[in-house]
Coordinates of C-alpha atoms in Angstrom, one line a residue:
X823 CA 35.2 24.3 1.4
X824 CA 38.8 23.8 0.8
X825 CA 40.0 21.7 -2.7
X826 CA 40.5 18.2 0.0
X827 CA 37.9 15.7 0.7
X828 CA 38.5 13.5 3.5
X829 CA 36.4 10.4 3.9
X830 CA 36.5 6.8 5.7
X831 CA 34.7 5.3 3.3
X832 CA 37.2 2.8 1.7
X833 CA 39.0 2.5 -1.6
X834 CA 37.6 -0.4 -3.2
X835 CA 40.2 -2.8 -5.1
X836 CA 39.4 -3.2 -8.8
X837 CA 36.8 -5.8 -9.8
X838 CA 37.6 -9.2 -10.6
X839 CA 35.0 -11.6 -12.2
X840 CA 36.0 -15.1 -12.2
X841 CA 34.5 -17.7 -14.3
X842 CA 31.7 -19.8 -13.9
X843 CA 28.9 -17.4 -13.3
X844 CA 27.0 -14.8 -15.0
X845 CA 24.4 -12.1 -14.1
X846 CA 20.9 -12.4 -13.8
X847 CA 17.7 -10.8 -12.2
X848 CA 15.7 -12.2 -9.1
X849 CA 11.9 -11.0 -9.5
X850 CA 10.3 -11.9 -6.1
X851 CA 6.6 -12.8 -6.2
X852 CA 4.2 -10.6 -4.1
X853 CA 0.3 -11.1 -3.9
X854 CA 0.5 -14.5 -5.7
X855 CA 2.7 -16.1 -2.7
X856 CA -0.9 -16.3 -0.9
X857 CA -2.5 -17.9 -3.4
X858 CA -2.1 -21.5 -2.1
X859 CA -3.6 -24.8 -4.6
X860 CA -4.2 -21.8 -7.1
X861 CA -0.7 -20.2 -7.2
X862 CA 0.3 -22.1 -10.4
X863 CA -2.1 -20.0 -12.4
X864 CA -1.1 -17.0 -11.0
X865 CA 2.4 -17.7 -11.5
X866 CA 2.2 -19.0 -15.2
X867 CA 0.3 -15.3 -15.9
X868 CA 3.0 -13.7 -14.4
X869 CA 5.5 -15.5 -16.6
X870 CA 3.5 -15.3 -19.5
X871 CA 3.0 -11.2 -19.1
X872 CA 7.1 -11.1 -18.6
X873 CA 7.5 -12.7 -21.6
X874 CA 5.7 -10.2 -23.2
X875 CA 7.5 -7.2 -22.0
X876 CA 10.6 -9.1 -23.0
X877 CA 9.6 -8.7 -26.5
X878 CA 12.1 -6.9 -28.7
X879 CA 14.4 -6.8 -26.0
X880 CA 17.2 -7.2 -28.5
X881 CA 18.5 -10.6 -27.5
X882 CA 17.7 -14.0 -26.9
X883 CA 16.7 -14.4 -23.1
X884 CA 15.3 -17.1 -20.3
X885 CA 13.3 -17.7 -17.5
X886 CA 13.2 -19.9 -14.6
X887 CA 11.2 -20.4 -11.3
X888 CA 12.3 -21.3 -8.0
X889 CA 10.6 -21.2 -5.1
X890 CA 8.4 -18.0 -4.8
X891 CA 10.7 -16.6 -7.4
X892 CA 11.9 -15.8 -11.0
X893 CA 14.8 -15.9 -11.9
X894 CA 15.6 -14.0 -15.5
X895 CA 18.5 -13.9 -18.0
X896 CA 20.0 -13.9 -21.5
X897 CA 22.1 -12.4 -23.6
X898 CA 20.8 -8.8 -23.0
X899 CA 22.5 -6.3 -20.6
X900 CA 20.7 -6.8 -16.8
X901 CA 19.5 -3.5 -16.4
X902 CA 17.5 -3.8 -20.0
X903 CA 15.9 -6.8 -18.2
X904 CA 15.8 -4.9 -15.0
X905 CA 14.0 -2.1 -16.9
X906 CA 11.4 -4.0 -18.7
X907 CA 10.8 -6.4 -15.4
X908 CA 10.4 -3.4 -12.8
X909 CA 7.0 -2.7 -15.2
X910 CA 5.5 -5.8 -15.0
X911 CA 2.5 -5.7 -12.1
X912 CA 3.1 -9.1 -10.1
X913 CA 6.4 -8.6 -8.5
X914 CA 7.3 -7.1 -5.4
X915 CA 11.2 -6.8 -6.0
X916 CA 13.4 -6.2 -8.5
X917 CA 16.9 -7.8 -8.0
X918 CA 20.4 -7.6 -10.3
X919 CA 22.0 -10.6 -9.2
X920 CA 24.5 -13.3 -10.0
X921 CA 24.4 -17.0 -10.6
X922 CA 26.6 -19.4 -9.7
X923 CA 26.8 -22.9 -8.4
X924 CA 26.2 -24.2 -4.8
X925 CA 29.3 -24.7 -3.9
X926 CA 31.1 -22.8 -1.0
X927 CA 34.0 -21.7 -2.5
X928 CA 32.1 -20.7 -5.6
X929 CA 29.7 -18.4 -3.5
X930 CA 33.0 -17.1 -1.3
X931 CA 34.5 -15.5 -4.5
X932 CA 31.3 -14.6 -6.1
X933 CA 30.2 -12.9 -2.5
X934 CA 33.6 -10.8 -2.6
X935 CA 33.4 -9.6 -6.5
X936 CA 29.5 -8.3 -5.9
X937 CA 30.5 -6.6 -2.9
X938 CA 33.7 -4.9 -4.8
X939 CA 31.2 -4.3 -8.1
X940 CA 28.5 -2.6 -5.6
X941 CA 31.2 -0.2 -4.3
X942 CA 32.9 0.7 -7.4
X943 CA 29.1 1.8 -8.0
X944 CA 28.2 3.2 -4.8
X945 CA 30.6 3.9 -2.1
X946 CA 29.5 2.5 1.5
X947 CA 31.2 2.5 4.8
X948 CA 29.3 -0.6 6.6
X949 CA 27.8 -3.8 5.3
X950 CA 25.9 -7.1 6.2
X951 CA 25.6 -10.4 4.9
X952 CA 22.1 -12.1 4.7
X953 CA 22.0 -15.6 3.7
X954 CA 18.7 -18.1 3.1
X955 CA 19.3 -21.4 2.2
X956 CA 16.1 -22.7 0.5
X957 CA 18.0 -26.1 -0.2
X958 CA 18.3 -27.0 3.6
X959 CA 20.6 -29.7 2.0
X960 CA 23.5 -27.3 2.0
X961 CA 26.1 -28.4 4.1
X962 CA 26.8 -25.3 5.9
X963 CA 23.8 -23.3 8.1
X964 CA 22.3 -20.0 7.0
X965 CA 23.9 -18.7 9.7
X966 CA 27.5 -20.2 9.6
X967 CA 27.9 -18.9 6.2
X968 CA 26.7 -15.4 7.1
X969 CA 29.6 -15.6 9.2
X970 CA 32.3 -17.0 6.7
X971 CA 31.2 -14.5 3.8
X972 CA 31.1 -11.6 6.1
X973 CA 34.9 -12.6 7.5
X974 CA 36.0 -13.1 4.0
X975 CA 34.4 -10.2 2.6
X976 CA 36.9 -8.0 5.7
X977 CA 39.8 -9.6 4.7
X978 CA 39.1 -8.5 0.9
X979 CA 38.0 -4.4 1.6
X980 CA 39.5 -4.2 5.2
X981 CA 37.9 -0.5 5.8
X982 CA 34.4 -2.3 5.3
X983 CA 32.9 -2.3 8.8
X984 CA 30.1 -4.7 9.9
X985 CA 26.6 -3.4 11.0
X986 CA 24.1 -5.7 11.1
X987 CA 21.8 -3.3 12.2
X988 CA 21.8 -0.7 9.5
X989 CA 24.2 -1.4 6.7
X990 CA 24.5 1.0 4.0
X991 CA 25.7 -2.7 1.8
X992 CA 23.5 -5.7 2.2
X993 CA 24.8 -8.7 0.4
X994 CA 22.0 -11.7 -0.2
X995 CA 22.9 -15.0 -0.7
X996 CA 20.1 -17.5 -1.4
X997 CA 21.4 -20.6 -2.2
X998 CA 19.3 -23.2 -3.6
X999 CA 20.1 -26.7 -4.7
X1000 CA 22.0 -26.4 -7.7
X1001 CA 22.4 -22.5 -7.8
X1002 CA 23.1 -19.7 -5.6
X1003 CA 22.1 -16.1 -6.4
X1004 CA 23.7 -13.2 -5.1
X1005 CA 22.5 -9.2 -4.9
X1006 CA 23.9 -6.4 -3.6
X1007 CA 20.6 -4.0 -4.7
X1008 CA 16.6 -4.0 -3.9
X1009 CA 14.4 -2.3 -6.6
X1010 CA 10.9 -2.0 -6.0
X1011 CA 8.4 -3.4 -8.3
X1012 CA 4.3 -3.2 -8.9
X1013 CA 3.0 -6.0 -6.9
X1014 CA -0.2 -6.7 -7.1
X1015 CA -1.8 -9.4 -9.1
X1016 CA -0.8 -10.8 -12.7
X1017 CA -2.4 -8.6 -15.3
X1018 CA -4.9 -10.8 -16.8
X1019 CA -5.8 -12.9 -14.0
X1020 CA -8.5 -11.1 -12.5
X1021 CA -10.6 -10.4 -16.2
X1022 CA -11.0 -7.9 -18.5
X1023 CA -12.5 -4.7 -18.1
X1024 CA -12.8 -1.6 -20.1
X1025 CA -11.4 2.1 -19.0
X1026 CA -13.4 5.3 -19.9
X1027 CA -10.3 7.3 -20.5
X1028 CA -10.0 11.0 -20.8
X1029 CA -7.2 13.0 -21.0
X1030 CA -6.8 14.4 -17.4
X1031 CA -4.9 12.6 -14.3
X1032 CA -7.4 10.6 -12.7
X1033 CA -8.4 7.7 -15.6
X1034 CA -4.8 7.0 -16.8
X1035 CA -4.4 6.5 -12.9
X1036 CA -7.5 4.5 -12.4
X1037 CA -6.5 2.1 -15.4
X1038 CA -3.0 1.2 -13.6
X1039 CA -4.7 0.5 -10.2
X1040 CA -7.2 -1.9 -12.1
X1041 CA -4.3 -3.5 -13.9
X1042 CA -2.7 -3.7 -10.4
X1043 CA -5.4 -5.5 -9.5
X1044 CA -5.2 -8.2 -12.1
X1045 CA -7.4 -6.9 -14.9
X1046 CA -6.5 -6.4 -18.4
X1047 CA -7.7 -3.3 -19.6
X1048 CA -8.6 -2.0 -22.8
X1049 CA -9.4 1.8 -23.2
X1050 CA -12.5 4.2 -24.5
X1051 CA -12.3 7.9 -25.3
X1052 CA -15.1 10.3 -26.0
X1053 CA -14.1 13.2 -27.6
X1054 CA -16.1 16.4 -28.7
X1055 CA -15.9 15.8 -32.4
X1056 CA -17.4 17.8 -34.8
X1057 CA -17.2 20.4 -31.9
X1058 CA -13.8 19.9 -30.6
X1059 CA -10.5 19.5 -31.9
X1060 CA -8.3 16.4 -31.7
X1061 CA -5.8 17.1 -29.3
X1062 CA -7.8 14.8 -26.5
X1063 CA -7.7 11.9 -28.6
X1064 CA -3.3 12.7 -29.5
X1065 CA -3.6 12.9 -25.5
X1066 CA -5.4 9.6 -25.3
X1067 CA -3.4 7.7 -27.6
X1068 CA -0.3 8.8 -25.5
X1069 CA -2.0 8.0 -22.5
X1070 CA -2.9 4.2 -23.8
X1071 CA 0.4 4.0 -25.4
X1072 CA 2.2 4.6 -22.0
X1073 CA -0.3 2.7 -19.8
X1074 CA 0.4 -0.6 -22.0
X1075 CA 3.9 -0.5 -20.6
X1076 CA 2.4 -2.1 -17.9
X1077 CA 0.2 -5.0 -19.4
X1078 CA -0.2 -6.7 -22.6
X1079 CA -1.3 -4.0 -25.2
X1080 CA -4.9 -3.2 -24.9
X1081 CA -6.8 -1.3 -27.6
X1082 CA -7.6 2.1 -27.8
X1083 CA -11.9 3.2 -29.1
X1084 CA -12.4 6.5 -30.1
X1085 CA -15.8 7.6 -30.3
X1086 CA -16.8 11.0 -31.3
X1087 CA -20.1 12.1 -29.1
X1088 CA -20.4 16.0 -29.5
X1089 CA -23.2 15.6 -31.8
X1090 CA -25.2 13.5 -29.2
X1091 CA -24.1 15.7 -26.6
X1092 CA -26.1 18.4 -28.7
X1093 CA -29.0 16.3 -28.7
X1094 CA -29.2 16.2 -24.7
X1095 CA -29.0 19.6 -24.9
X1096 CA -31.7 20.3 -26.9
X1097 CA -33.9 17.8 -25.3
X1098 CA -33.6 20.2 -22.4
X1099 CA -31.3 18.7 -20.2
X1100 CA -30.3 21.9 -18.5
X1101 CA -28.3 21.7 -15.1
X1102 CA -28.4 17.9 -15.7
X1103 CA -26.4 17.9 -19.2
X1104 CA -23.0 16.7 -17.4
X1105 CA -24.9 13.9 -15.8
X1106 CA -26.9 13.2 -18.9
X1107 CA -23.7 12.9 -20.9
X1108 CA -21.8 11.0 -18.4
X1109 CA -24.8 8.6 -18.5
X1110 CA -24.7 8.5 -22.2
X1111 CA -20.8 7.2 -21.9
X1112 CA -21.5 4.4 -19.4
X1113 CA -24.5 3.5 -21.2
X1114 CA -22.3 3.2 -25.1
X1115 CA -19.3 2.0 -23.2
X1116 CA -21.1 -1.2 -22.1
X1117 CA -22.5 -1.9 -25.4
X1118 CA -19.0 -1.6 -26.5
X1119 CA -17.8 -3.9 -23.4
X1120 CA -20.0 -6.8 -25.1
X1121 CA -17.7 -7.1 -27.9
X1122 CA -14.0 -6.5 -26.4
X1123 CA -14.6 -9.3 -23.4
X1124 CA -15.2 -7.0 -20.8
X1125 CA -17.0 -7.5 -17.7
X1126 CA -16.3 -4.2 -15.6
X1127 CA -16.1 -0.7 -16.6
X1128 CA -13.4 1.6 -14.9
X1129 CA -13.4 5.4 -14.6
X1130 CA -11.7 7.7 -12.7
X1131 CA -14.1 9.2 -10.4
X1132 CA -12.9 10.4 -6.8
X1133 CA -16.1 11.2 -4.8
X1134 CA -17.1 15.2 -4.1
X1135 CA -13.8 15.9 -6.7
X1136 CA -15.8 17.8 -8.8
X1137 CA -20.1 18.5 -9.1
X1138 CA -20.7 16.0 -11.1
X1139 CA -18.7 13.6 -9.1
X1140 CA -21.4 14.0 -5.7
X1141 CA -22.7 10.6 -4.5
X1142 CA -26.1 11.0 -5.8
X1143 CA -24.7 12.2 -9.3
X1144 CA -22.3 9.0 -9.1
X1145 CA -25.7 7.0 -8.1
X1146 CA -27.2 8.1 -10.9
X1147 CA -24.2 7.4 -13.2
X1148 CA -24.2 3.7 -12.1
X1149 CA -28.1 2.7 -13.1
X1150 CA -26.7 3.5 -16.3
X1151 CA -25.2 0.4 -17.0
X1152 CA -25.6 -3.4 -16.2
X1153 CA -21.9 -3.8 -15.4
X1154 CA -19.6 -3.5 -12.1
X1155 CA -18.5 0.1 -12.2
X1156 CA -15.6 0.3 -10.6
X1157 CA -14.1 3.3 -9.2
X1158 CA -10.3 3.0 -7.6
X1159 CA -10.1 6.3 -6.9
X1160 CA -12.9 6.7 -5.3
X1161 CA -11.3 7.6 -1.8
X1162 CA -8.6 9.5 -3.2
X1163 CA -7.5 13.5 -3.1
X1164 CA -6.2 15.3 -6.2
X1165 CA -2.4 15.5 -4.8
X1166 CA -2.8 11.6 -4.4
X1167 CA -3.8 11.3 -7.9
X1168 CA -1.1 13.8 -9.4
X1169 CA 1.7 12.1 -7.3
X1170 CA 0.3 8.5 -8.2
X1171 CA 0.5 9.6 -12.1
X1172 CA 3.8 11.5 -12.0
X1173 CA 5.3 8.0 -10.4
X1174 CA 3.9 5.9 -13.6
X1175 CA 4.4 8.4 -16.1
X1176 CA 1.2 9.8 -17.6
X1177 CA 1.4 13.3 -15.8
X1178 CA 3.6 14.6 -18.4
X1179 CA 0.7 13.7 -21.3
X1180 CA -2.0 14.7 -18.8
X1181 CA -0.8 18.1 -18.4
X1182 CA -0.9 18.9 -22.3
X1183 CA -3.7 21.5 -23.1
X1184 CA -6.8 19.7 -24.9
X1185 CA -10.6 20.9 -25.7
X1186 CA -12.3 17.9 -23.1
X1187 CA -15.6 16.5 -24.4
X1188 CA -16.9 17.1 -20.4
X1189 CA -16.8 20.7 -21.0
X1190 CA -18.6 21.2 -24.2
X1191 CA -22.5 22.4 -24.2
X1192 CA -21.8 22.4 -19.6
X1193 CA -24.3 24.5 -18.0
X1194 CA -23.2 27.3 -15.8
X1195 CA -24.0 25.5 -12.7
X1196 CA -24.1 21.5 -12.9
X1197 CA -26.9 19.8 -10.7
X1198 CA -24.8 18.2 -8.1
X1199 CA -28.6 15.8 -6.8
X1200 CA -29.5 14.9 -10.3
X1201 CA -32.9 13.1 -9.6
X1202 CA -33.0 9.7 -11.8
X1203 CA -37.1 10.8 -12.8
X1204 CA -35.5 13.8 -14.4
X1205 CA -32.9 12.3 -15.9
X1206 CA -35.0 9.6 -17.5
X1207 CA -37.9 12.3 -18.6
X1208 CA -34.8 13.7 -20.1
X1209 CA -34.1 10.7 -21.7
X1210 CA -37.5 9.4 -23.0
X1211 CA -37.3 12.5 -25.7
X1212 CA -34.4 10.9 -27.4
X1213 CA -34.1 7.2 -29.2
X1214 CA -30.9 6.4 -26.9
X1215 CA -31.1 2.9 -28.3
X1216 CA -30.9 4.1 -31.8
X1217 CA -28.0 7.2 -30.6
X1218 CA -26.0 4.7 -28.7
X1219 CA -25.7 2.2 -32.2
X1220 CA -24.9 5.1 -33.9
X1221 CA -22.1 6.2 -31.8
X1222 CA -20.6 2.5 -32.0
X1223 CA -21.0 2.5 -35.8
X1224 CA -18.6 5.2 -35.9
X1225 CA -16.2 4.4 -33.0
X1226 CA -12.3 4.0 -34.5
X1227 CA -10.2 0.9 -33.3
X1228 CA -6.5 2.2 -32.6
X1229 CA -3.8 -0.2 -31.0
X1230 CA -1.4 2.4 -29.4
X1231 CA 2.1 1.4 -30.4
X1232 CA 1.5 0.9 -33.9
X1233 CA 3.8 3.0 -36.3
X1234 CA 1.1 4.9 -38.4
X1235 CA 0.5 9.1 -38.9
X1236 CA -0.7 10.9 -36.2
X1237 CA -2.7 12.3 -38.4
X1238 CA -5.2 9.0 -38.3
X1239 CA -6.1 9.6 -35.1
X1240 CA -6.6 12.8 -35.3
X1241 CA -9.7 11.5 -38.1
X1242 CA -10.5 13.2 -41.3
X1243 CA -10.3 16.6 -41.9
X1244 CA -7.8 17.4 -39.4
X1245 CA -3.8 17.5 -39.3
X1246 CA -1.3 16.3 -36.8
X1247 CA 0.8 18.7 -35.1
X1248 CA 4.4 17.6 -35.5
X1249 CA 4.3 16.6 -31.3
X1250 CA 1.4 14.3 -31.7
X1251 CA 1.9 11.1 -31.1
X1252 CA 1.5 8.5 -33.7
X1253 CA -1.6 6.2 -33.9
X1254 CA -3.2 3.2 -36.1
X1255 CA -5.4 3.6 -38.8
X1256 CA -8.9 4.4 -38.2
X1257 CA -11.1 1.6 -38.9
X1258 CA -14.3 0.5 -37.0
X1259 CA -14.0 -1.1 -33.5
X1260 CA -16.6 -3.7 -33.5
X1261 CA -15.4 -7.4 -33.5
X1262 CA -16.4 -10.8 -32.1
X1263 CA -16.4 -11.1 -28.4
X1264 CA -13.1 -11.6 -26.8
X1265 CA -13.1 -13.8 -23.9
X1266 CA -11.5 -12.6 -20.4
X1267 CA -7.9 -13.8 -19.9

């Protein structure tokens, strides 16, 4: 190619801002918009869990609602807020925009500097103008000022041709009764329902793709999740729980923090084993988990466990083995990947950010004590004859007794997680202090 670049895209004329308006972010409402009489609970969730990823934002901020829509701002730069906003589940689109008053000539200048700003940013041949008036009020038409924005908007950047079929610029301009708000760029965002308003439940999380995953769909589904790891401790080393910790840490970006239980079951998982649980030791075990983790559901405010099965995935994953799985517990089990393949699943976490920490070699508690070949029909009269020579009553308060509370996020050693006896490698991620994880019921939010 030679050393010239020759392009009809045009030369954009340097950015003025004139007073009187200021940026902000429009967060469109998704799922919620359906919601009819019970929107306002939905929508005072959603406000409530974007006040919580606004925390320690580094400036004083507000929020607003219009119709359908948030409005954000405050003395932070807009794409902090866009940052933090694009991870709350509950909005369908992200939107830097700018505020200014309902008044036609105020919207004219403001519509020319956010098309000059958008091209100083990212050059762009064609544009169109979109206008909504939710304040039918206005004295001009939706359509009439599509028109006048568009004609002043050529007489500003006269290279700017119109397409309103496929614009590489799309100016919005909702105007509303006191304020308009204008945006030259579309994020996406999570959708899906508020975090919270759907319940609590309680994630069996290990350190591979598929739970991490599982936990966001739930919380994209409106439940607040805490988290529960089973390690192979005394057996094992602690790199699943570092992984765990990370995982919970990075999931929480998503919902208000949840808690982290680590509970150490190698020794029980011996006790299966000597009990003669054979080709049905994976099952066993797996029964074992559901069984402790809703015991441990009682007292976090749970009312659904979540795990990250994905039927035929692996041979303990078979529809009879997940039959089997589920008259373990008295809960809804609830699998949202049930219907997914692995690609799905890596793709999915590589999107929300736990691949990197899933990847990370660890010693996984599923492995330990595994028979050569796993039963993939494990008949629930073997399983319970299997059963009946152990106190699981008495193994599964045991296991509780010893579980460690950790609140990912909290700036403690990495070697507390870990638990006694071990040290933290200088990667692992830091963790609370051990302590038991039994407390008084929490109720659903």
């Amino acid at each position: 190619m030679s050393g010239e670049h020759v392009t009809d895209r045009p030369e954009v004329p340097a950015a003025r801002r004139p007073a009187g308006y200021g940026p902000c972010v429009l967060l469109k409402h998704g799922e919620i918009f359906l919601k009819g009489r019970n929107r306002r609970r939905f929508t005072e969730r959603l406000q409530d869990n974007l006040r919580i990823a606004l925390r320690g934002v580094g400036g004083s901020t507000w929020i607003k609602t219009a119709q359908n829509v948030t409005v954000l701002g405050g003395q932070v730069p807009r794409e902090v807020l866009v940052e933090r906003a694009r991870r709350v589940v509950g909005f369908n689109a992200v939107e830097p925009a700018v505020r200014v008053a309902s008044d036609p000539g105020e919207i004219t200048r403001a519509a020319v500097d956010a098309v000059r700003t958008a091209l100083a940013r990212r050059p762009a041949a064609t544009f169109a103008v979109r206008v909504k008036r939710r304040d039918k009020g206005f004295p001009v038409t939706s359509f009439r000022m599509a028109g006048h924005l568009g004609a002043r908007v050529r007489e500003a950047v006269p290279a700017l041709r119109v397409d309103l079929t496929a614009p590489e610029l799309t100016l919005t301009v909702e105007i509303d009764r006191k304020e308009t708000y204008l945006s030259c760029e579309r994020l996406p965002g999570l959708s899906g329902l508020p975090v919270g308003s759907s319940g609590r439940a309680l994630v069996l999380l290990s350190g591979g793709y598929d739970s991490p995953v599982a936990a966001h769909r739930a919380m994209r589904r409106g439940l607040a999740c805490d988290f529960v790891h089973f390690n192979g401790a005394p057996y094992t080393n602690p790199s699943s729980v570092y992984k765990a910790y990370a995982l919970a840490r990075e999931l929480n970006r998503y919902q208000p923090p949840g808690d982290l239980h680590v509970i150490a079951l190698g020794n029980a998982q011996k006790q299966l084993a000597v009990a003669g649980a054979g080709r049905l030791q994976v099952v066993a075990q797996r029964r074992l988990m559901i069984r402790t983790a809703t015991a441990l559901a009682t007292t976090t405010g749970a009312h659904a466990l979540v795990t990250g099965d994905s039927l035929g995935q692996v041979a303990s994953q078979t529809l009879a083995n997940l039959t089997a799985v589920d008259d373990a517990t008295t809960l809804p089990l609830l699998r949202p990947l049930l219907a997914w393949d692995k690609q799905e699943i890596i793709d999915e976490a590589r999107t929300i950010g736990t691949a990197d920490i899933s990847v990370l070699p660890d010693e996984d508690c599923c492995s330990l004590l595994a028979p050569p070949r796993v039963s993939t029909r494990a008949g629930l009269p073997q399983l319970h004859s299997v059963e009946r020579r152990l106190d699981l009553d008495d193994i599964v308060d045991t296991l509780l007794a010893s579980a460690r509370l950790m609140h990912p996020g909290d700036e403690t050693t990495a070697a507390d997680a870990a638990g006694p006896g071990h040290d933290a490698p200088a990667s692992a991620p830091s963790a609370a202090s051990a302590r038991p994880s039994s407390r008084s019921p929490r109720g659903a939010k």
